[in-house]
Amino acid sequence: MTEAAPLPEGAEYDGVVDSPKHGADATATSPAYRDGMSSTAGPGTHVVVVGAGMVAHRFVESMLSRGDAGWRITLIGEEDRHPYDRVGLTGFFDGSSADDLTLDRTNIDDPRVRFVRGDAVARIDRSARRVTTRSGLSVAYDRLVLATGSYAARLAVEGFGLDGCFVYRTLDDVEKLKAFVEHRTRELGRPLTGTVIGGGLLGLEAAGALQGLDVSCTVVQSSDRLMSAQLDLSGGNALRRLIESRGIRVRTDTVTTRLDPDRTGQVAGLEFRDGAYERTDVVVFTVGVRPRDELARGADLAVHPRGGILIDASCQTSDPRILAIGEVANFDGACVGLVAPGYAMAEVAATRLLGGDASFPGYDLSTKLKLSGVDVASFGDAFATTPGALDVVYADPVAGVYKKLVLSDDAKTLLGGILVGDASAYGSLRPLVGGALGGDPAAYLMPEGGVAAPTGDLPDEALVCSCNSVTAGAIRGAVHDEGCTDVAAVKACTKAGAACGSCVMMVKKIVGSELAKSGATLSSALCEHFDMSRRQLFDAVRVSQLTTFSAVIERFGAGRGCDICKPALASILSTLVGKHVLDGENATLQDTNDHVMANLQKDGSYSVVPRIPGGEVTPEGLLAIGQVAQDYNLYTKITGGQRIDLFGARLEQLPEIWKRLVDAGFESGHAYGKSLRTVKSCVGSTWCRYGVQDSVGMAVQLELRYRGLRSPHKIKLGVSGCARECAEARGKDVGVIATEAGWNMYVGGNGGFTPRHAVLLAEGLSDAELLTAIDRFLMYYIFTADRLQRTAPWFEDLDGGIDGLRAVIFDDTLGICDDLDAAIATHIEGYEDEWKATIEDPEKLRRFASFVNAPMTPDPALAYTVERGQPRPATEAERLGGVMIAGTTLEVRR
């Protein structure tokens, strides 16, 4: 690669690359251009690319990958940078540098490519076949490719140019935003409040970035829901609850009319059409993009009235020697700001220039939100616009999940879908769009334990990576023909998963399936960022004694992490380091519920579950819980784990409720975490005439011993005082049943969609022997299980199954029992109540506010009615009909 040196104003560059292949005296005018007929790039052809973004980079890569045909490329970029990953721009706030985001420079460094950066093209002279840059550089072309992209729009409102107002489009934009926030925070001596205007995909990523800078953030959306271009109303509402559970406030149906300055000219507040006013210190506009088609307009190319250079299916403009690709190109009346269609256009343009036959198939609008803790995806005909289309919907408001599949009128062909709260099936379902599901559609939406979504057995023509147009057949070919044995190799070979990364899990499944067919060893990598399995990563962190996610991924991983490895590593660090879930980097790793130490509900409120060890509670404790429920108008329910769940708490009320409960002797029940939940018990020998052991006493001892113990999945225990099994102990991960000879210990039971009866591990254990056995069982499971693997499938996968497990725990066949014993002792010694630690830390308490400018103001969207003497969320019909009571004034009369 030869970078253009600065030239005197008016200097001309004839497109020649000063390299062994192209002498300095060569000309740039080829016969292919002179005859005015050919649309291909023949030998000696000079291709000029205007724009140096991701799509331009992909075009250059595609041209070079086809071999040396004697043509050469000049790439001209306005930014003084090499092409970088704009899709991963938010990673800049997670610690990624500009170099980390830079795309592969191999193609730009090729001697056939001349890269002019930091100099924008100002004019196209079609008759002379030249482009002229702002610096005066004049470059001749045979074929011109316009990949100028788009620019970030701002609202046409008074005050949009105030200091403190930013757009979110380029690396320069985010660098300026970060620098401003850091400087302004120091200047004011307090955390900032911020506003993101625009609630689309980019707006939510910007809000997450601001939150990562400790800015209390509000997202303002003019329509009735977030991501309105991708989600229906129900999906938008589900997403809103997830976003708000992260501490980001959302205002929908809100139009900004003015931005107001303070005395120094800094932005200080926003006025809305409904008369409301909100104070703010920083504003980020993410209200859409506009195609940068000004060069085309100046050159009299055909441009759509609403913007964008008109192209046909070959990406050709109204001038047969000029092509347009990416966001600046208008195809079928639309410009789309997604990378996948841009990459597809780049491939089509390169193929056409080199004499091949290719056509742009149209826009694939599939998207997946890459914001830690928030899982959302939309693909295909998500709004069911196809005539006769049917919807299959699964909603679990308690878990914060909304899923919809759009099917053909015979319910056999997948047309599209929406996934909110759990988008794990996106990689499996997206390739099936336009094909038969081959089963009950509802089964594809069910949670873990239901019928599995499609795995690796996709037809060869199924599109797996929409960004790079990679099919399942291409991935299989990479495995069998190119010798690829892992995801990284397949990615390098096919580019599958190299852009947004949402298809990586599907790629992994196909690779695994194909390797298994050939008898090869399957990769157990946790995700694309860690080549290790969870077990290997656990051991690596334990041996290296690293204490933060950034340190671990720097040493053992790659990239910036994802919603798979971040929570998994948070759990590992909790076990090995023991810090509070909201300490330092930990706060950015947690899933939604862990982030606020409560369970998000369907209406955006939370449930609070205090620990009641063994189900034993004093009358004073019951009165304290009842008083809290009454004072805060909470719905109360006895759980299956012998606890009391308090529903309907607002975000800002959580610390108050926790303090009341802590003062009454309670602590967090960890109902929100992948950790010990409960130890269920019967009354045992203390009261029951059939009981042979003190089951309550043992249950209390076990629950206090293992409380707060983070694990790959939730853990439940049960203790029954006799063989009548009133505590249903054999349906638990660890079940304990009393006998005259001592305690019998069972392992590997669970309820759910795939119920398992626990298997007998040992008989006639004393109290001390039982505790040691459970200690080792739980820690061995935590040390070695896969991510989200329950105890039943875990020990079934162990060498020797249940017999091998006995040998490890009782005979120490692996020589690790001392390590297991030490680990549980460290946990017990280091335990602290997360609620109590939070209410004693003012910094942590700042996270619990519904409105940053009025922390104790209730969310007006919460509304309730009374049923069976208790509050419950009002239905939509009750809200519209006025049959409801606001959450702040609810009085339940008994």
Coordinates of C-alpha atoms in Angstrom, one line a residue, residues 10-348:
G10 CA -4.0 21.7 -8.1
A11 CA -1.6 18.8 -8.5
E12 CA -2.9 15.8 -10.4
Y13 CA -2.6 12.1 -9.7
D14 CA -3.3 9.8 -12.7
G15 CA -4.1 6.8 -10.6
V16 CA -0.7 5.2 -11.0
V17 CA 0.6 3.2 -8.0
D18 CA 4.3 3.7 -7.5
S19 CA 5.1 -0.1 -7.3
P20 CA 7.0 -2.7 -9.2
K21 CA 3.8 -3.6 -11.0
H22 CA 2.9 0.0 -12.1
G23 CA 5.6 2.4 -13.2
A24 CA 5.2 6.1 -12.6
D25 CA 4.8 6.9 -16.3
A26 CA 1.8 4.6 -16.8
T27 CA -1.5 6.2 -17.8
A28 CA -4.9 5.8 -16.2
T29 CA -7.1 5.8 -19.3
S30 CA -7.9 2.3 -20.4
P31 CA -9.5 1.0 -23.6
A32 CA -12.3 -0.5 -21.5
Y33 CA -13.3 3.1 -20.6
R34 CA -12.7 4.7 -23.9
D35 CA -15.1 2.6 -25.8
G36 CA -17.8 3.5 -23.3
M37 CA -19.4 0.1 -23.4
S38 CA -17.8 -2.2 -20.9
S39 CA -19.0 -2.4 -17.3
T40 CA -16.1 -4.5 -16.2
A41 CA -12.7 -3.6 -14.9
G42 CA -10.2 -5.0 -17.4
P43 CA -6.4 -5.2 -17.3
G44 CA -4.9 -1.9 -16.3
T45 CA -8.2 -0.5 -15.1
H46 CA -8.0 2.1 -12.3
V47 CA -10.9 1.9 -9.8
V48 CA -11.3 4.8 -7.4
V49 CA -13.3 4.3 -4.2
V50 CA -14.7 7.3 -2.5
G51 CA -15.2 6.6 1.2
A52 CA -13.1 4.4 3.5
G53 CA -15.7 2.8 5.8
M54 CA -16.6 -0.8 6.4
V55 CA -18.4 -1.3 3.1
A56 CA -15.5 0.3 1.1
H57 CA -13.1 -1.9 3.0
R58 CA -15.2 -5.0 2.1
F59 CA -15.2 -3.9 -1.5
V60 CA -11.4 -3.6 -1.7
E61 CA -11.1 -7.0 0.1
S62 CA -13.4 -8.6 -2.4
M63 CA -11.6 -7.2 -5.4
L64 CA -8.2 -8.3 -4.1
S65 CA -9.4 -11.8 -3.2
R66 CA -10.3 -12.5 -6.9
G67 CA -6.6 -12.5 -8.0
D68 CA -4.4 -10.1 -9.9
A69 CA -6.1 -8.9 -13.0
G70 CA -3.8 -5.9 -13.5
W71 CA -6.3 -3.3 -12.1
R72 CA -5.4 -1.1 -9.3
I73 CA -7.4 0.7 -6.6
T74 CA -7.3 4.2 -5.0
L75 CA -9.2 4.5 -1.8
I76 CA -10.0 8.0 -0.6
G77 CA -11.2 8.5 3.0
E78 CA -12.3 11.7 4.7
E79 CA -11.4 10.5 8.2
D80 CA -7.7 10.5 9.0
R81 CA -7.9 6.8 10.0
H82 CA -7.8 3.4 8.5
P83 CA -11.2 1.7 8.1
Y84 CA -12.6 0.7 11.5
D85 CA -15.5 -1.4 12.9
R86 CA -18.4 1.1 13.3
V87 CA -20.7 -1.7 14.4
G88 CA -18.5 -2.2 17.4
L89 CA -18.2 1.5 18.2
T90 CA -19.8 1.1 21.7
G91 CA -16.8 -1.1 22.6
F92 CA -14.8 2.2 22.8
F93 CA -16.5 2.8 26.1
D94 CA -15.7 -0.7 27.3
G95 CA -12.0 0.0 27.0
S96 CA -11.3 -0.8 23.4
S97 CA -8.9 1.6 21.7
A98 CA -9.1 2.9 18.1
D99 CA -6.5 0.3 17.2
D100 CA -8.7 -2.4 18.6
L101 CA -11.5 -1.3 16.3
T102 CA -9.4 -1.0 13.2
L103 CA -10.3 -3.5 10.5
D104 CA -7.7 -5.9 9.0
R105 CA -5.1 -3.7 7.3
T106 CA -3.8 -6.5 5.0
N107 CA -5.8 -5.4 2.0
I108 CA -5.2 -1.7 2.5
D109 CA -1.4 -2.5 2.7
D110 CA -1.5 -4.4 -0.6
P111 CA 0.8 -2.8 -3.3
R112 CA -2.2 -2.6 -5.7
V113 CA -4.0 -0.2 -3.3
R114 CA -3.2 3.5 -2.8
F115 CA -4.9 4.9 0.3
V116 CA -5.5 8.6 0.6
R117 CA -6.8 9.4 4.0
G118 CA -7.8 12.6 5.8
D119 CA -8.9 14.2 2.5
A120 CA -12.5 14.3 1.3
V121 CA -13.5 14.2 -2.4
A122 CA -15.1 17.6 -3.2
R123 CA -16.1 17.2 -6.8
I124 CA -16.6 14.6 -9.5
D125 CA -15.9 15.6 -13.1
R126 CA -17.7 12.9 -15.1
S127 CA -16.6 14.1 -18.5
A128 CA -13.0 14.2 -17.5
R129 CA -13.3 11.0 -15.4
R130 CA -11.6 12.7 -12.4
V131 CA -12.3 13.4 -8.8
T132 CA -10.9 16.3 -7.0
T133 CA -10.3 16.4 -3.2
R134 CA -10.5 19.3 -0.8
S135 CA -6.7 19.5 -0.8
G136 CA -6.6 19.9 -4.6
L137 CA -5.6 16.4 -5.4
S138 CA -7.0 15.3 -8.7
V139 CA -7.4 11.6 -9.4
A140 CA -8.4 10.0 -12.7
Y141 CA -10.6 7.0 -12.8
D142 CA -11.8 4.3 -15.1
R143 CA -14.5 3.1 -12.7
L144 CA -15.7 5.1 -9.7
V145 CA -17.3 3.5 -6.6
L146 CA -19.2 5.8 -4.3
A147 CA -19.2 4.4 -0.7
T148 CA -19.6 7.7 1.1
G149 CA -22.0 6.3 3.7
S150 CA -24.3 8.6 5.6
Y151 CA -24.1 11.3 8.3
A152 CA -25.9 11.5 11.6
A153 CA -29.0 13.7 11.6
R154 CA -29.8 16.2 14.3
L155 CA -33.2 17.5 15.2
A156 CA -34.1 20.8 13.6
V157 CA -34.7 22.4 17.0
E158 CA -33.4 25.5 18.6
G159 CA -30.2 24.8 20.6
F160 CA -29.0 21.7 18.8
G161 CA -25.6 23.3 18.4
L162 CA -25.0 24.0 22.1
D163 CA -21.8 22.7 23.8
G164 CA -22.6 19.3 25.2
C165 CA -24.6 18.2 22.2
F166 CA -23.2 15.3 20.2
V167 CA -24.0 12.8 17.5
Y168 CA -23.0 9.1 17.7
R169 CA -21.6 8.1 14.3
T170 CA -17.8 8.0 14.1
L171 CA -14.7 7.4 16.3
D172 CA -14.2 11.1 16.4
D173 CA -17.7 11.5 17.7
V174 CA -17.3 9.0 20.6
E175 CA -13.8 10.3 21.5
K176 CA -15.2 13.8 21.8
L177 CA -18.2 12.6 23.8
K178 CA -16.0 10.6 26.2
A179 CA -13.6 13.5 26.7
F180 CA -16.5 16.0 27.3
V181 CA -18.1 13.7 29.9
E182 CA -14.9 13.2 31.8
H183 CA -14.0 16.9 31.7
R184 CA -17.4 18.1 32.6
T185 CA -17.7 15.6 35.5
R186 CA -14.5 16.9 37.0
E187 CA -15.6 20.5 36.4
L188 CA -19.0 20.1 38.1
G189 CA -17.7 17.7 40.8
R190 CA -20.7 15.4 40.4
P191 CA -21.9 12.7 38.1
L192 CA -23.7 14.0 35.0
T193 CA -27.2 13.5 33.7
G194 CA -27.5 12.7 30.0
T195 CA -30.2 12.4 27.4
V196 CA -30.2 10.3 24.2
I197 CA -32.7 11.6 21.7
G198 CA -33.8 8.7 19.6
G199 CA -34.7 5.2 20.8
G200 CA -33.5 3.0 18.0
L201 CA -30.7 0.5 17.9
L202 CA -28.0 3.2 17.9
G203 CA -29.7 5.2 20.6
L204 CA -29.8 2.3 23.0
E205 CA -26.2 1.6 22.4
A206 CA -25.4 5.2 23.1
A207 CA -27.4 5.1 26.3
G208 CA -25.4 2.1 27.4
A209 CA -22.2 3.9 26.6
L210 CA -23.2 6.9 28.7
Q211 CA -24.2 4.7 31.6
G212 CA -20.7 3.1 31.3
L213 CA -19.3 6.6 31.9
D214 CA -21.5 6.9 35.1
V215 CA -23.9 9.2 33.4
S216 CA -27.5 8.8 34.5
C217 CA -29.3 8.5 31.2
T218 CA -32.7 9.1 29.7
V219 CA -33.8 7.9 26.3
V220 CA -36.3 10.1 24.5
Q221 CA -38.3 8.5 21.7
S222 CA -40.9 10.3 19.6
S223 CA -42.9 7.1 18.7
D224 CA -44.8 4.8 21.1
R225 CA -42.0 2.3 21.5
L226 CA -38.3 1.7 21.4
M227 CA -36.7 0.3 18.2
S228 CA -40.0 1.0 16.4
A229 CA -38.4 0.0 13.1
Q230 CA -37.8 -3.5 14.3
L231 CA -40.2 -4.3 17.1
D232 CA -44.0 -4.4 17.5
L233 CA -45.7 -2.7 20.4
S234 CA -45.5 -5.7 22.7
G235 CA -41.9 -6.3 21.9
G236 CA -41.1 -2.6 22.4
N237 CA -42.8 -2.6 25.8
A238 CA -40.8 -5.7 26.8
L239 CA -37.6 -4.0 25.7
R240 CA -38.5 -0.9 27.6
R241 CA -38.8 -2.9 30.8
L242 CA -35.4 -4.5 30.2
I243 CA -33.8 -1.1 29.5
E244 CA -35.4 0.5 32.6
S245 CA -34.2 -2.4 34.7
R246 CA -30.7 -1.4 33.8
G247 CA -31.3 2.0 35.4
I248 CA -31.9 3.8 32.0
R249 CA -35.0 5.9 32.0
V250 CA -37.2 5.8 28.9
R251 CA -39.7 8.5 27.6
T252 CA -41.8 7.4 24.6
D253 CA -44.4 9.5 22.7
T254 CA -42.1 12.5 23.6
V255 CA -41.1 15.2 21.1
T256 CA -38.2 17.6 21.9
T257 CA -38.9 21.2 20.9
R258 CA -36.0 23.1 22.3
L259 CA -32.6 22.7 24.0
D260 CA -31.8 25.4 26.6
P261 CA -28.3 26.6 27.6
D262 CA -26.9 27.6 31.0
R263 CA -25.0 30.9 31.6
T264 CA -21.9 29.5 29.9
G265 CA -23.6 28.3 26.8
Q266 CA -23.6 24.6 27.8
V267 CA -26.7 22.6 27.2
A268 CA -28.7 22.5 30.5
G269 CA -32.2 21.3 29.7
L270 CA -34.7 20.1 27.2
E271 CA -38.3 21.3 26.5
F272 CA -40.9 18.8 25.2
R273 CA -44.0 19.3 23.2
D274 CA -46.2 18.3 26.1
G275 CA -44.8 21.2 28.2
A276 CA -42.5 19.0 30.3
Y277 CA -38.9 20.1 31.0
E278 CA -35.9 18.0 31.9
R279 CA -32.5 19.0 33.1
T280 CA -29.5 17.5 31.4
D281 CA -25.7 17.9 31.1
V282 CA -25.1 16.1 27.8
V283 CA -27.3 15.3 24.8
V284 CA -26.6 12.6 22.2
F285 CA -28.6 12.7 19.0
T286 CA -29.4 9.3 17.4
V287 CA -32.4 10.3 15.3
G288 CA -31.4 8.5 12.2
V289 CA -28.9 9.0 9.3
R290 CA -29.0 10.8 6.0
P291 CA -27.1 9.5 2.9
R292 CA -24.1 11.5 1.9
D293 CA -25.2 12.0 -1.7
E294 CA -24.0 15.6 -2.2
L295 CA -21.2 14.5 -4.6
A296 CA -23.7 12.7 -6.7
R297 CA -26.0 15.7 -6.8
G298 CA -23.2 17.9 -7.8
A299 CA -22.3 15.5 -10.6
D300 CA -25.9 15.3 -11.8
L301 CA -26.3 11.6 -11.0
A302 CA -29.9 10.4 -10.5
V303 CA -30.8 10.8 -6.8
H304 CA -33.9 9.8 -5.0
P305 CA -36.1 12.8 -3.9
R306 CA -35.8 11.6 -0.3
G307 CA -32.0 11.0 -0.5
G308 CA -29.6 8.4 -1.8
I309 CA -28.0 7.6 -5.1
L310 CA -30.3 5.6 -7.3
I311 CA -28.9 2.2 -8.2
D312 CA -30.1 -1.0 -10.0
A313 CA -29.5 -4.5 -8.9
S314 CA -26.0 -4.4 -10.2
C315 CA -25.2 -1.4 -8.0
Q316 CA -24.8 0.8 -11.1
T317 CA -25.9 4.4 -11.0
S318 CA -27.3 6.5 -13.9
D319 CA -23.7 6.7 -15.1
P320 CA -22.6 3.2 -16.3
R321 CA -19.0 3.9 -15.1
I322 CA -20.1 4.8 -11.6
L323 CA -21.4 2.4 -8.9
A324 CA -22.7 3.2 -5.4
I325 CA -22.7 0.8 -2.4
G326 CA -23.6 1.0 1.2
E327 CA -25.8 3.5 3.0
V328 CA -25.5 6.1 0.3
A329 CA -27.1 3.8 -2.3
N330 CA -30.9 3.9 -2.8
F331 CA -32.3 0.6 -4.0
D332 CA -36.0 0.1 -4.5
G333 CA -36.7 3.5 -2.9
A334 CA -34.8 3.0 0.3
C335 CA -31.4 3.6 1.9
V336 CA -30.6 1.3 4.9
G337 CA -28.1 1.9 7.6
L338 CA -27.1 -1.7 8.3
V339 CA -23.7 -3.3 7.5
A340 CA -25.1 -6.5 6.0
P341 CA -26.8 -5.0 2.9
G342 CA -23.7 -2.8 2.4
Y343 CA -21.5 -5.9 2.4
A344 CA -23.8 -7.6 -0.1
M345 CA -23.6 -4.5 -2.4
A346 CA -19.8 -4.5 -2.1
E347 CA -19.7 -8.2 -3.3
V348 CA -22.1 -7.5 -6.1

